[in-house]
Tab-separated table of C-alpha atoms in Angstrom:
chain	number	residue	atom	x	y	z
A	1	MET	CA	17.268	23.249	-1.848
A	2	LYS	CA	16.088	22.796	-5.009
A	3	ARG	CA	17.404	19.068	-4.274
A	4	LEU	CA	15.380	18.708	-1.357
A	5	GLN	CA	12.030	19.555	-2.733
A	6	PHE	CA	12.671	17.285	-5.561
A	7	VAL	CA	13.033	14.448	-2.609
A	8	ARG	CA	9.849	15.290	-1.125
A	9	HIS	CA	7.836	16.028	-4.226
A	10	ALA	CA	8.771	12.761	-4.865
A	11	ARG	CA	7.876	11.017	-1.493
A	12	ASP	CA	4.506	12.306	-2.039
A	13	PHE	CA	4.055	9.934	-4.686
A	14	GLY	CA	4.990	7.067	-2.471
A	15	MET	CA	9.458	6.459	-4.301
A	16	SER	CA	11.124	4.907	-2.162
A	17	ILE	CA	14.495	6.254	-0.621
A	18	ASP	CA	16.585	4.161	-3.402
A	19	GLN	CA	14.314	5.232	-5.927
A	20	THR	CA	14.427	8.389	-5.014
A	21	ARG	CA	18.442	8.199	-4.826
A	22	GLU	CA	18.507	6.343	-8.660
A	23	PHE	CA	17.357	9.483	-9.934
A	24	LEU	CA	19.307	12.642	-7.939
A	25	VAL	CA	22.746	10.485	-9.704
A	26	PRO	CA	24.468	13.030	-11.479
A	27	GLU	CA	23.278	10.749	-14.748
A	28	ALA	CA	19.565	10.301	-14.076
A	29	ASP	CA	19.669	13.695	-15.205
A	30	GLY	CA	21.559	13.171	-19.173
A	31	PRO	CA	21.241	10.810	-21.857
A	32	GLY	CA	19.540	7.322	-21.904
A	33	GLY	CA	17.864	9.266	-17.408
A	34	CYS	CA	14.578	9.436	-19.214
A	35	ILE	CA	15.229	5.156	-19.722
A	36	LYS	CA	15.661	4.982	-16.167
A	37	ALA	CA	13.526	7.378	-14.904
A	38	ARG	CA	10.466	5.902	-16.788
A	39	GLU	CA	11.836	2.507	-15.370
A	40	ILE	CA	11.752	3.988	-11.716
A	41	VAL	CA	8.056	5.305	-12.376
A	42	GLN	CA	6.136	2.188	-14.310
A	43	GLN	CA	7.552	0.449	-10.851
A	44	ARG	CA	6.055	2.915	-8.797
A	45	ILE	CA	2.821	1.707	-11.065
A	46	ASP	CA	2.883	-1.765	-10.673
A	47	GLU	CA	3.442	-1.594	-6.567
A	48	VAL	CA	0.419	1.157	-6.244
A	49	LYS	CA	-1.378	-1.188	-8.480
A	50	GLU	CA	-0.113	-4.560	-6.174
A	51	ARG	CA	-1.509	-2.499	-3.146
A	52	ARG	CA	-4.966	-1.481	-3.918
A	53	LEU	CA	-5.048	-5.364	-5.206
A	54	GLU	CA	-4.342	-6.134	-1.564
A	55	LEU	CA	-7.096	-3.189	0.195
A	56	ALA	CA	-9.477	-4.587	-1.998
A	57	ARG	CA	-8.929	-7.797	-0.328
A	58	LEU	CA	-8.037	-6.847	2.685
A	59	ALA	CA	-11.925	-4.698	2.310
A	60	ALA	CA	-13.747	-7.149	1.201
A	61	SER	CA	-12.348	-9.627	4.400
A	62	LEU	CA	-12.914	-6.907	7.045
A	63	ASP	CA	-17.347	-6.754	5.148
A	64	ALA	CA	-17.335	-10.468	5.120
A	65	MET	CA	-16.019	-10.019	9.553
A	66	ALA	CA	-19.105	-6.857	9.347
A	67	ARG	CA	-21.327	-9.071	7.633
A	68	ARG	CA	-21.076	-12.841	9.931
A	69	CYS	CA	-20.990	-9.727	12.785
A	70	ASP	CA	-24.566	-8.168	12.233
A	71	ALA	CA	-26.173	-11.770	11.144
A	72	THR	CA	-24.993	-13.595	13.697
A	73	CYS	CA	-23.811	-11.982	17.633
A	74	SER	CA	-26.801	-10.974	19.909
A	75	PRO	CA	-26.595	-8.124	22.332
A	76	SER	CA	-25.967	-10.389	24.327
A	77	PRO	CA	-22.635	-10.738	26.128
A	78	ALA	CA	-23.211	-14.661	27.055
A	79	LEU	CA	-22.001	-14.992	23.159
A	80	PRO	CA	-18.715	-14.373	21.889
A	81	CYS	CA	-18.228	-11.716	19.322
A	82	THR	CA	-17.653	-13.330	15.577
A	83	ILE	CA	-14.982	-10.902	14.753
A	84	PHE	CA	-12.210	-12.282	17.827
A	85	GLU	CA	-12.815	-15.361	16.392
A	86	ASP	CA	-12.114	-14.942	12.581
A	87	ILE	CA	-8.866	-12.648	13.473
A	88	ALA	CA	-7.567	-16.014	15.923
A	89	ASP	CA	-8.786	-18.444	12.151
A	90	ALA	CA	-6.790	-15.866	9.211
A	91	ALA	CA	-3.783	-15.375	12.682
A	92	ALA	CA	-3.260	-19.549	12.558
């Protein structure tokens, strides 16, 4: 039961299956286990920081799309929405 709870908590911290598995090998609780655990946690910190940067870039892009739409779109259905253009251009 403790093992299952550990796996759930590791998942709550965003640990991958491989990272969690590394915590569960018998050697992880012995001498040197703290060093390996620290490496795994540092790897997760780095991943979270990188993801935060990606999300900030995404938010900036979405904000720019919304501002462009606010500035150029009219209520007229005859004009295409700039958001569709922005998404299509990003895919190209």
